[in-house]
Short mmCIF file of C-alpha atoms and ligand atoms in Angstrom, two decimals:
data_model
loop_
_atom_site.label_atom_id
_atom_site.label_comp_id
_atom_site.label_asym_id
_atom_site.label_seq_id
_atom_site.Cartn_x
_atom_site.Cartn_y
_atom_site.Cartn_z
CA MET A 30 0.00 0.00 0.00
CA ASN A 31 2.88 2.36 0.70
CA LYS A 32 3.67 2.24 -3.01
CA LEU A 33 0.22 3.48 -4.00
CA ASP A 34 -0.01 7.06 -5.25
CA PHE A 35 -3.61 8.02 -4.47
CA GLU A 36 -3.36 10.85 -7.02
CA ASN A 37 -2.63 8.44 -9.89
CA ILE A 38 -4.42 5.14 -9.43
CA PRO A 39 -4.34 2.90 -12.51
CA LEU A 40 -7.96 1.90 -13.05
CA GLY A 41 -8.75 -1.73 -12.20
CA ARG A 42 -5.13 -2.79 -11.79
CA THR A 43 -4.44 -2.21 -8.12
CA PHE A 44 -5.93 -4.50 -5.52
CA SER A 45 -6.07 -4.23 -1.74
CA ASP A 46 -4.22 -6.74 0.47
CA HIS A 47 -7.11 -8.99 1.45
CA MET A 48 -10.04 -10.86 -0.01
CA PHE A 49 -13.14 -12.54 1.35
CA ILE A 50 -13.55 -16.11 0.17
CA CYS A 51 -16.10 -18.86 0.75
CA ASP A 52 -16.41 -22.32 -0.85
CA TYR A 53 -19.57 -24.12 -1.85
CA HIS A 54 -19.52 -27.88 -1.73
CA ASP A 55 -21.68 -30.68 -0.29
CA GLY A 56 -24.73 -28.49 -0.87
CA LYS A 57 -23.64 -25.63 1.42
CA TRP A 58 -21.34 -22.64 1.77
CA ASN A 59 -18.33 -23.48 3.96
CA GLN A 60 -15.59 -21.65 5.82
CA PRO A 61 -16.20 -17.95 5.13
CA ARG A 62 -12.87 -16.21 5.70
CA ILE A 63 -10.83 -13.12 4.99
CA GLN A 64 -7.28 -13.87 3.95
CA PRO A 65 -4.42 -12.20 2.10
CA LEU A 66 -5.22 -11.78 -1.60
CA VAL A 67 -3.43 -14.58 -3.42
CA GLU A 68 -3.68 -16.30 -6.77
CA ILE A 69 -6.03 -19.27 -6.72
CA PRO A 70 -4.95 -22.50 -8.42
CA THR A 71 -7.54 -23.46 -11.05
CA HIS A 72 -8.12 -26.92 -12.46
CA PRO A 73 -8.11 -26.77 -16.30
CA ALA A 74 -11.52 -28.44 -16.29
CA ALA A 75 -13.06 -25.88 -13.89
CA MET A 76 -16.58 -25.53 -15.27
CA ALA A 77 -16.64 -21.71 -15.25
CA LEU A 78 -13.87 -21.76 -17.87
CA HIS A 79 -15.87 -23.96 -20.23
CA TYR A 80 -19.55 -23.30 -19.62
CA GLY A 81 -19.42 -19.81 -18.17
CA GLN A 82 -21.14 -20.33 -14.83
CA ALA A 83 -19.78 -17.05 -13.51
CA ILE A 84 -21.56 -13.95 -12.15
CA PHE A 85 -20.44 -10.78 -10.44
CA GLU A 86 -21.44 -7.57 -8.72
CA GLY A 87 -19.95 -4.08 -8.62
CA MET A 88 -20.21 -1.50 -5.85
CA LYS A 89 -18.18 1.17 -4.06
CA ALA A 90 -17.13 2.05 -0.51
CA THR A 91 -16.75 5.79 0.10
CA LEU A 92 -15.63 7.90 3.06
CA SER A 93 -17.83 10.28 5.01
CA PRO A 94 -16.34 13.70 5.91
CA ASP A 95 -15.38 12.28 9.35
CA GLY A 96 -13.63 9.28 7.81
CA ILE A 97 -16.31 6.61 8.28
CA PRO A 98 -16.45 4.09 5.40
CA LEU A 99 -19.89 3.90 3.82
CA LEU A 100 -21.56 1.37 1.53
CA PHE A 101 -24.32 2.31 -0.92
CA ARG A 102 -27.40 0.01 -0.73
CA PRO A 103 -25.39 -3.23 -0.30
CA LYS A 104 -28.53 -5.34 0.26
CA LYS A 105 -29.58 -4.52 -3.31
CA ASN A 106 -26.33 -6.02 -4.62
CA ALA A 107 -26.84 -9.09 -2.43
CA ALA A 108 -30.34 -9.58 -3.87
CA ARG A 109 -29.17 -8.99 -7.45
CA LEU A 110 -26.30 -11.49 -7.05
CA ASN A 111 -28.82 -14.09 -6.00
CA ALA A 112 -31.17 -13.25 -8.87
CA SER A 113 -28.20 -13.75 -11.24
CA ALA A 114 -27.28 -16.98 -9.43
CA GLU A 115 -30.78 -18.33 -9.88
CA ARG A 116 -30.84 -17.59 -13.62
CA MET A 117 -27.43 -19.22 -14.09
CA GLY A 118 -28.19 -22.36 -12.07
CA MET A 119 -25.86 -21.39 -9.24
CA PRO A 120 -26.45 -21.51 -5.47
CA ALA A 121 -27.73 -18.46 -3.58
CA PHE A 122 -25.24 -16.79 -1.24
CA PRO A 123 -26.74 -15.84 2.17
CA GLU A 124 -27.61 -12.14 1.88
CA GLU A 125 -26.75 -11.25 5.49
CA LEU A 126 -23.36 -12.90 5.11
CA PHE A 127 -22.81 -10.97 1.84
CA VAL A 128 -23.31 -7.64 3.65
CA GLU A 129 -21.32 -8.77 6.71
CA ALA A 130 -18.43 -9.90 4.48
CA LEU A 131 -18.37 -6.53 2.68
CA LYS A 132 -18.41 -4.62 5.95
CA THR A 133 -15.63 -6.71 7.49
CA LEU A 134 -13.44 -6.55 4.38
CA VAL A 135 -13.90 -2.77 4.05
CA GLU A 136 -13.20 -2.32 7.75
CA ILE A 137 -9.89 -4.17 7.37
CA GLU A 138 -9.05 -2.33 4.13
CA HIS A 139 -10.38 1.13 5.08
CA LYS A 140 -7.01 2.76 4.48
CA TRP A 141 -7.33 1.71 0.83
CA ILE A 142 -10.34 4.02 0.34
CA PRO A 143 -8.87 6.99 -1.55
CA PRO A 144 -9.72 10.21 0.30
CA GLN A 145 -9.98 12.45 -2.79
CA ASP A 146 -13.37 13.76 -3.90
CA GLY A 147 -14.98 11.42 -6.39
CA SER A 148 -12.69 8.49 -5.47
CA ALA A 149 -13.81 5.22 -3.90
CA LEU A 150 -12.79 1.67 -3.09
CA TYR A 151 -14.42 -0.41 -5.83
CA LEU A 152 -15.71 -3.75 -4.53
CA ARG A 153 -16.10 -6.76 -6.77
CA PRO A 154 -18.08 -9.69 -5.31
CA PHE A 155 -18.19 -12.64 -7.73
CA MET A 156 -19.07 -16.34 -7.91
CA TYR A 157 -17.85 -19.02 -10.29
CA ALA A 158 -18.03 -22.77 -10.80
CA ASP A 159 -14.70 -24.35 -9.85
CA GLU A 160 -15.71 -27.99 -10.13
CA PRO A 161 -13.45 -29.88 -12.56
CA PHE A 162 -15.92 -31.58 -14.88
CA ILE A 163 -16.50 -31.88 -18.60
CA GLY A 164 -20.22 -32.13 -19.22
CA MET A 165 -23.24 -29.87 -19.41
CA ARG A 166 -24.94 -29.56 -16.06
CA ALA A 167 -24.84 -27.22 -13.07
CA ALA A 168 -21.59 -27.48 -11.15
CA THR A 169 -21.60 -28.75 -7.59
CA SER A 170 -18.73 -26.63 -6.30
CA PHE A 171 -18.32 -22.87 -6.48
CA LYS A 172 -16.27 -20.06 -5.01
CA PHE A 173 -17.67 -16.76 -3.81
CA ILE A 174 -15.00 -14.07 -3.47
CA ILE A 175 -14.87 -10.33 -2.81
CA ILE A 176 -11.85 -8.29 -3.91
CA ALA A 177 -11.32 -4.54 -3.60
CA SER A 178 -9.63 -2.08 -5.94
CA PRO A 179 -9.07 1.62 -5.23
CA ALA A 180 -10.51 3.84 -7.96
CA GLY A 181 -9.44 7.42 -8.59
CA PRO A 182 -11.84 10.30 -9.26
CA PHE A 183 -13.99 9.78 -12.29
CA PHE A 184 -14.74 12.85 -14.35
CA SER A 185 -18.04 12.42 -16.13
CA LYS A 186 -17.65 13.48 -19.70
CA ARG A 187 -20.20 13.78 -22.45
CA ILE A 188 -20.41 10.55 -24.37
CA LYS A 189 -21.27 9.62 -27.93
CA LEU A 190 -23.20 6.42 -28.52
CA TYR A 191 -23.39 4.08 -31.46
CA ALA A 192 -26.83 2.50 -31.96
CA GLU A 193 -25.91 -1.09 -32.74
CA LYS A 194 -28.15 -2.88 -35.26
CA LYS A 195 -26.14 -6.00 -36.04
CA TYR A 196 -25.15 -7.30 -32.61
CA ILE A 197 -27.46 -7.50 -29.62
CA ARG A 198 -26.76 -7.61 -25.89
CA ALA A 199 -29.84 -9.47 -24.71
CA ALA A 200 -33.05 -11.07 -25.86
CA GLU A 201 -36.22 -11.84 -23.95
CA GLY A 202 -35.74 -15.08 -22.07
CA GLY A 203 -31.94 -14.76 -22.24
CA THR A 204 -29.57 -13.65 -19.51
CA GLY A 205 -29.67 -9.85 -19.97
CA GLU A 206 -31.09 -9.28 -16.53
CA ALA A 207 -28.36 -11.39 -14.87
CA LYS A 208 -24.93 -9.96 -14.18
CA ALA A 209 -23.40 -12.96 -15.92
CA ALA A 210 -19.81 -12.84 -17.16
CA GLY A 211 -20.83 -14.11 -20.61
CA ASN A 212 -22.98 -11.02 -21.24
CA TYR A 213 -19.86 -8.90 -20.98
CA ALA A 214 -17.78 -11.21 -23.17
CA ALA A 215 -20.39 -10.89 -25.92
CA ALA A 216 -20.31 -7.09 -25.63
CA ILE A 217 -16.56 -6.72 -26.09
CA ARG A 218 -16.39 -7.01 -29.89
CA PRO A 219 -19.33 -4.66 -30.65
CA THR A 220 -17.86 -2.13 -28.18
CA GLU A 221 -14.50 -2.28 -29.93
CA ILE A 222 -16.22 -1.69 -33.27
CA ALA A 223 -18.12 1.33 -31.88
CA LYS A 224 -14.87 2.74 -30.44
CA ALA A 225 -13.07 2.30 -33.76
CA LYS A 226 -15.85 4.39 -35.33
CA GLY A 227 -15.16 7.18 -32.82
CA TYR A 228 -17.94 6.46 -30.31
CA ASP A 229 -17.60 5.89 -26.56
CA GLN A 230 -20.25 3.23 -25.96
CA VAL A 231 -22.78 0.99 -27.65
CA LEU A 232 -26.47 1.80 -27.43
CA TRP A 233 -28.06 -1.65 -27.19
CA LEU A 234 -31.30 -2.20 -29.08
CA ASP A 235 -33.85 -5.00 -28.82
CA ALA A 236 -33.14 -8.37 -30.44
CA HIS A 237 -36.25 -8.59 -32.68
CA GLU A 238 -36.60 -5.25 -34.43
CA HIS A 239 -33.39 -3.42 -33.49
CA LYS A 240 -35.63 -0.52 -32.62
CA TYR A 241 -36.31 -0.37 -28.89
CA ILE A 242 -33.61 0.94 -26.56
CA GLN A 243 -32.34 -1.31 -23.77
CA GLU A 244 -29.15 0.05 -22.19
CA VAL A 245 -25.94 1.87 -22.96
CA GLY A 246 -22.60 0.08 -22.55
CA THR A 247 -22.72 -1.04 -18.94
CA MET A 248 -25.24 1.56 -17.86
CA ASN A 249 -28.99 2.05 -17.81
CA ILE A 250 -30.35 4.98 -19.78
CA PHE A 251 -32.71 7.91 -19.15
CA PHE A 252 -34.18 10.46 -21.59
CA LYS A 253 -35.83 13.76 -20.70
CA ILE A 254 -38.50 14.54 -23.27
CA ASP A 255 -40.85 17.47 -22.87
CA GLY A 256 -40.16 17.76 -19.15
CA LYS A 257 -40.68 14.05 -18.33
CA PHE A 258 -38.13 11.32 -17.79
CA ILE A 259 -38.41 8.06 -19.67
CA THR A 260 -36.32 4.95 -19.03
CA PRO A 261 -36.69 1.52 -20.67
CA LYS A 262 -38.87 -0.77 -18.56
CA LEU A 263 -37.33 -3.86 -16.95
CA ASP A 264 -38.51 -6.41 -19.48
CA GLY A 265 -36.12 -9.25 -18.65
CA SER A 266 -33.33 -8.08 -20.94
CA VAL A 267 -32.28 -4.98 -18.96
CA LEU A 268 -30.04 -5.12 -15.90
CA HIS A 269 -31.77 -3.92 -12.71
CA GLY A 270 -29.31 -1.11 -12.08
CA ILE A 271 -29.06 0.07 -8.49
CA THR A 272 -28.11 3.55 -9.72
CA ARG A 273 -31.18 3.38 -12.03
CA MET A 274 -33.55 2.66 -9.13
CA SER A 275 -31.91 5.39 -7.03
CA VAL A 276 -32.06 7.98 -9.83
CA ILE A 277 -35.77 7.21 -10.32
CA GLU A 278 -36.33 7.90 -6.60
CA ILE A 279 -34.31 11.14 -6.69
CA LEU A 280 -36.13 12.38 -9.80
CA LYS A 281 -39.55 11.58 -8.31
CA HIS A 282 -38.53 13.26 -5.05
CA ARG A 283 -37.59 16.33 -7.13
CA GLY A 284 -41.13 16.32 -8.54
CA PHE A 285 -40.40 14.87 -11.98
CA GLU A 286 -42.59 12.30 -13.63
CA VAL A 287 -40.57 9.15 -14.46
CA ILE A 288 -42.08 6.70 -16.92
CA GLU A 289 -40.74 3.15 -17.35
CA ARG A 290 -41.82 1.97 -20.78
CA GLU A 291 -40.64 0.86 -24.21
CA ILE A 292 -38.86 3.65 -26.03
CA SER A 293 -37.75 3.43 -29.63
CA ILE A 294 -34.82 5.03 -31.38
CA ASP A 295 -37.37 6.59 -33.81
CA GLU A 296 -39.06 8.36 -30.93
CA ILE A 297 -35.70 9.80 -29.86
CA LYS A 298 -34.99 10.89 -33.43
CA GLU A 299 -38.38 12.60 -33.61
CA ALA A 300 -37.94 14.29 -30.21
CA SER A 301 -34.52 15.56 -31.29
CA LYS A 302 -35.99 16.98 -34.52
CA ASN A 303 -38.86 18.75 -32.83
CA LYS A 304 -36.61 19.96 -29.99
CA THR A 305 -38.45 18.19 -27.16
CA LEU A 306 -35.42 15.98 -26.38
CA GLU A 307 -33.97 17.93 -23.47
CA GLU A 308 -31.30 15.60 -22.08
CA ALA A 309 -30.20 11.99 -21.83
CA PHE A 310 -27.80 10.16 -19.55
CA GLY A 311 -26.50 6.73 -18.61
CA THR A 312 -26.44 5.58 -14.98
CA GLY A 313 -24.15 3.05 -13.27
CA THR A 314 -21.90 2.43 -10.29
CA ALA A 315 -18.65 3.05 -12.17
CA VAL A 316 -19.41 6.59 -13.37
CA GLY A 317 -22.57 7.70 -11.58
CA ILE A 318 -24.12 9.61 -14.45
CA ALA A 319 -22.69 9.99 -17.97
CA TYR A 320 -24.30 12.68 -20.14
CA ILE A 321 -25.13 11.72 -23.70
CA GLN A 322 -24.29 14.21 -26.40
CA GLU A 323 -25.20 12.32 -29.53
CA ILE A 324 -26.30 8.96 -30.89
CA GLY A 325 -24.80 7.77 -34.14
CA MET A 326 -26.45 5.30 -36.47
CA GLU A 327 -25.43 3.73 -39.77
CA ASP A 328 -26.51 6.70 -41.84
CA GLU A 329 -27.34 9.56 -39.51
CA THR A 330 -26.61 11.19 -36.17
CA ILE A 331 -29.11 12.20 -33.53
CA HIS A 332 -28.06 15.25 -31.58
CA VAL A 333 -29.17 14.88 -27.96
CA SER A 334 -28.05 17.94 -25.99
CA ASP A 335 -24.94 19.89 -25.07
CA GLU A 336 -26.07 20.38 -21.50
CA SER A 337 -27.64 18.08 -18.93
CA PRO A 338 -28.72 20.31 -16.03
CA VAL A 339 -31.00 17.83 -14.28
CA GLY A 340 -28.51 14.98 -14.85
CA LEU A 341 -25.81 17.13 -13.30
CA GLU A 342 -27.97 17.97 -10.32
CA VAL A 343 -28.89 14.30 -9.77
CA ASN A 344 -25.23 13.28 -10.09
CA ASN A 345 -24.21 15.85 -7.47
CA LYS A 346 -26.97 14.69 -5.14
CA LEU A 347 -25.99 11.03 -5.50
CA ASP A 348 -22.35 11.93 -4.82
CA ALA A 349 -23.24 14.05 -1.79
CA ILE A 350 -25.33 11.22 -0.31
CA LYS A 351 -22.66 8.60 -1.03
CA THR A 352 -19.97 10.67 0.70
CA GLY A 353 -22.14 11.63 3.67
CA LYS A 354 -22.05 15.33 2.73
CA GLU A 355 -25.80 15.50 2.44
CA ARG A 356 -28.44 14.03 4.74
CA ASP A 357 -29.36 10.57 3.55
CA VAL A 358 -33.11 11.17 3.34
CA PHE A 359 -33.61 7.90 1.47
CA ASN A 360 -31.81 5.84 4.12
CA TRP A 361 -29.48 4.26 1.55
CA MET A 362 -26.08 4.40 3.23
CA VAL A 363 -24.71 1.70 5.50
CA LYS A 364 -21.88 2.57 7.88
CA VAL A 365 -19.11 -0.01 7.97
CA LYS A 366 -18.11 0.95 11.49
CA GLU A 367 -19.08 3.78 13.82
CA ASN A 368 -15.65 5.41 14.11
CA TYR A 369 -11.92 4.99 13.62
CA ALA A 370 -10.74 7.06 16.57
C1 PLP B 9 -25.14 -4.07 -18.28
C2 PLP B 9 -25.23 -3.11 -17.14
N1 PLP B 9 -26.29 -2.27 -17.07
C3 PLP B 9 -26.43 -1.40 -16.06
C4 PLP B 9 -25.48 -1.30 -15.05
C5 PLP B 9 -25.67 -0.33 -13.94
O1 PLP B 9 -25.97 -0.99 -12.73
P1 PLP B 9 -25.59 -0.34 -11.33
O2 PLP B 9 -26.27 0.99 -11.31
O3 PLP B 9 -26.13 -1.28 -10.32
O4 PLP B 9 -24.11 -0.22 -11.31
C6 PLP B 9 -24.35 -2.14 -15.10
C7 PLP B 9 -23.32 -2.04 -14.06
O5 PLP B 9 -23.29 -2.77 -13.15
C8 PLP B 9 -24.22 -3.07 -16.15
O6 PLP B 9 -23.17 -3.89 -16.21
#
């Protein structure tokens, strides 16, 4: 840790000293423990490597002004992990133990939480099938692990999206709503193509008509049209973002109408033309809120907006709640420990 320069943290490459680990075998979770972070020997037939039984979560620990580590809605991550586990034929992890493990790990690693504004200790709980077996069935042994990685301040920039019509992220009845590793593998190539075209992220469209908007990159998406917010409804192919549900609550609390429904790319095009498209943004743990400037398609570009005043306000509010600078009226934050005196 002494080698870490908190002003220049390489994203996703630095890990704290410890990890939480628990093994599933004989039909139950065994031996939950926190130990030094080490490499884990893997059998070449480990089923996660072949059949992709692997899921994960992503969340952040922040510091309050008086130095208390805080977690943002950790029970929601526990529930989502188990929803993913169910879809992927994996065992549920006890939700109380999930939260307890996070708290204990963050307590041990609290010095790894970068103190700078906008920084956090990123937490990555994940589960994978480690049973060595060649054959298509659910594994009988798994590992559940939590690792932590300090993340420097993230400056939200305006992003340009590419509306993808060839590749899809998720189809009804598929695994779009699970945080399954394979979903991300399938997104890598289309994202690289969008980046090569000069865009920042892929705008994912529905699998049947390539018309209805699902998500953006690894974020949920919101549009403000004629004073109202619209976000794609959770139809089984959209991840249940915890930032999404929190932004809906903040917007409603601010007095905005928020509608969860199908929204097509044509409707966005139309709203841009007739100047009722006021702003659009993506929401997710990694960045908070990312403002969308334009959406590119094969043959045309939709201009969204150069400013995102409500998005900015919501982002600031989320940040202030997460860092204990503003009263947590929604009761979202969980203290890891009362004090470090
Ligand atoms: C595909 C996808 N959509 C949306 C999100 C946003 O979810 P959350 O707000 O819980 O980070 C994520 C990030 O976890 C994601 O990977």
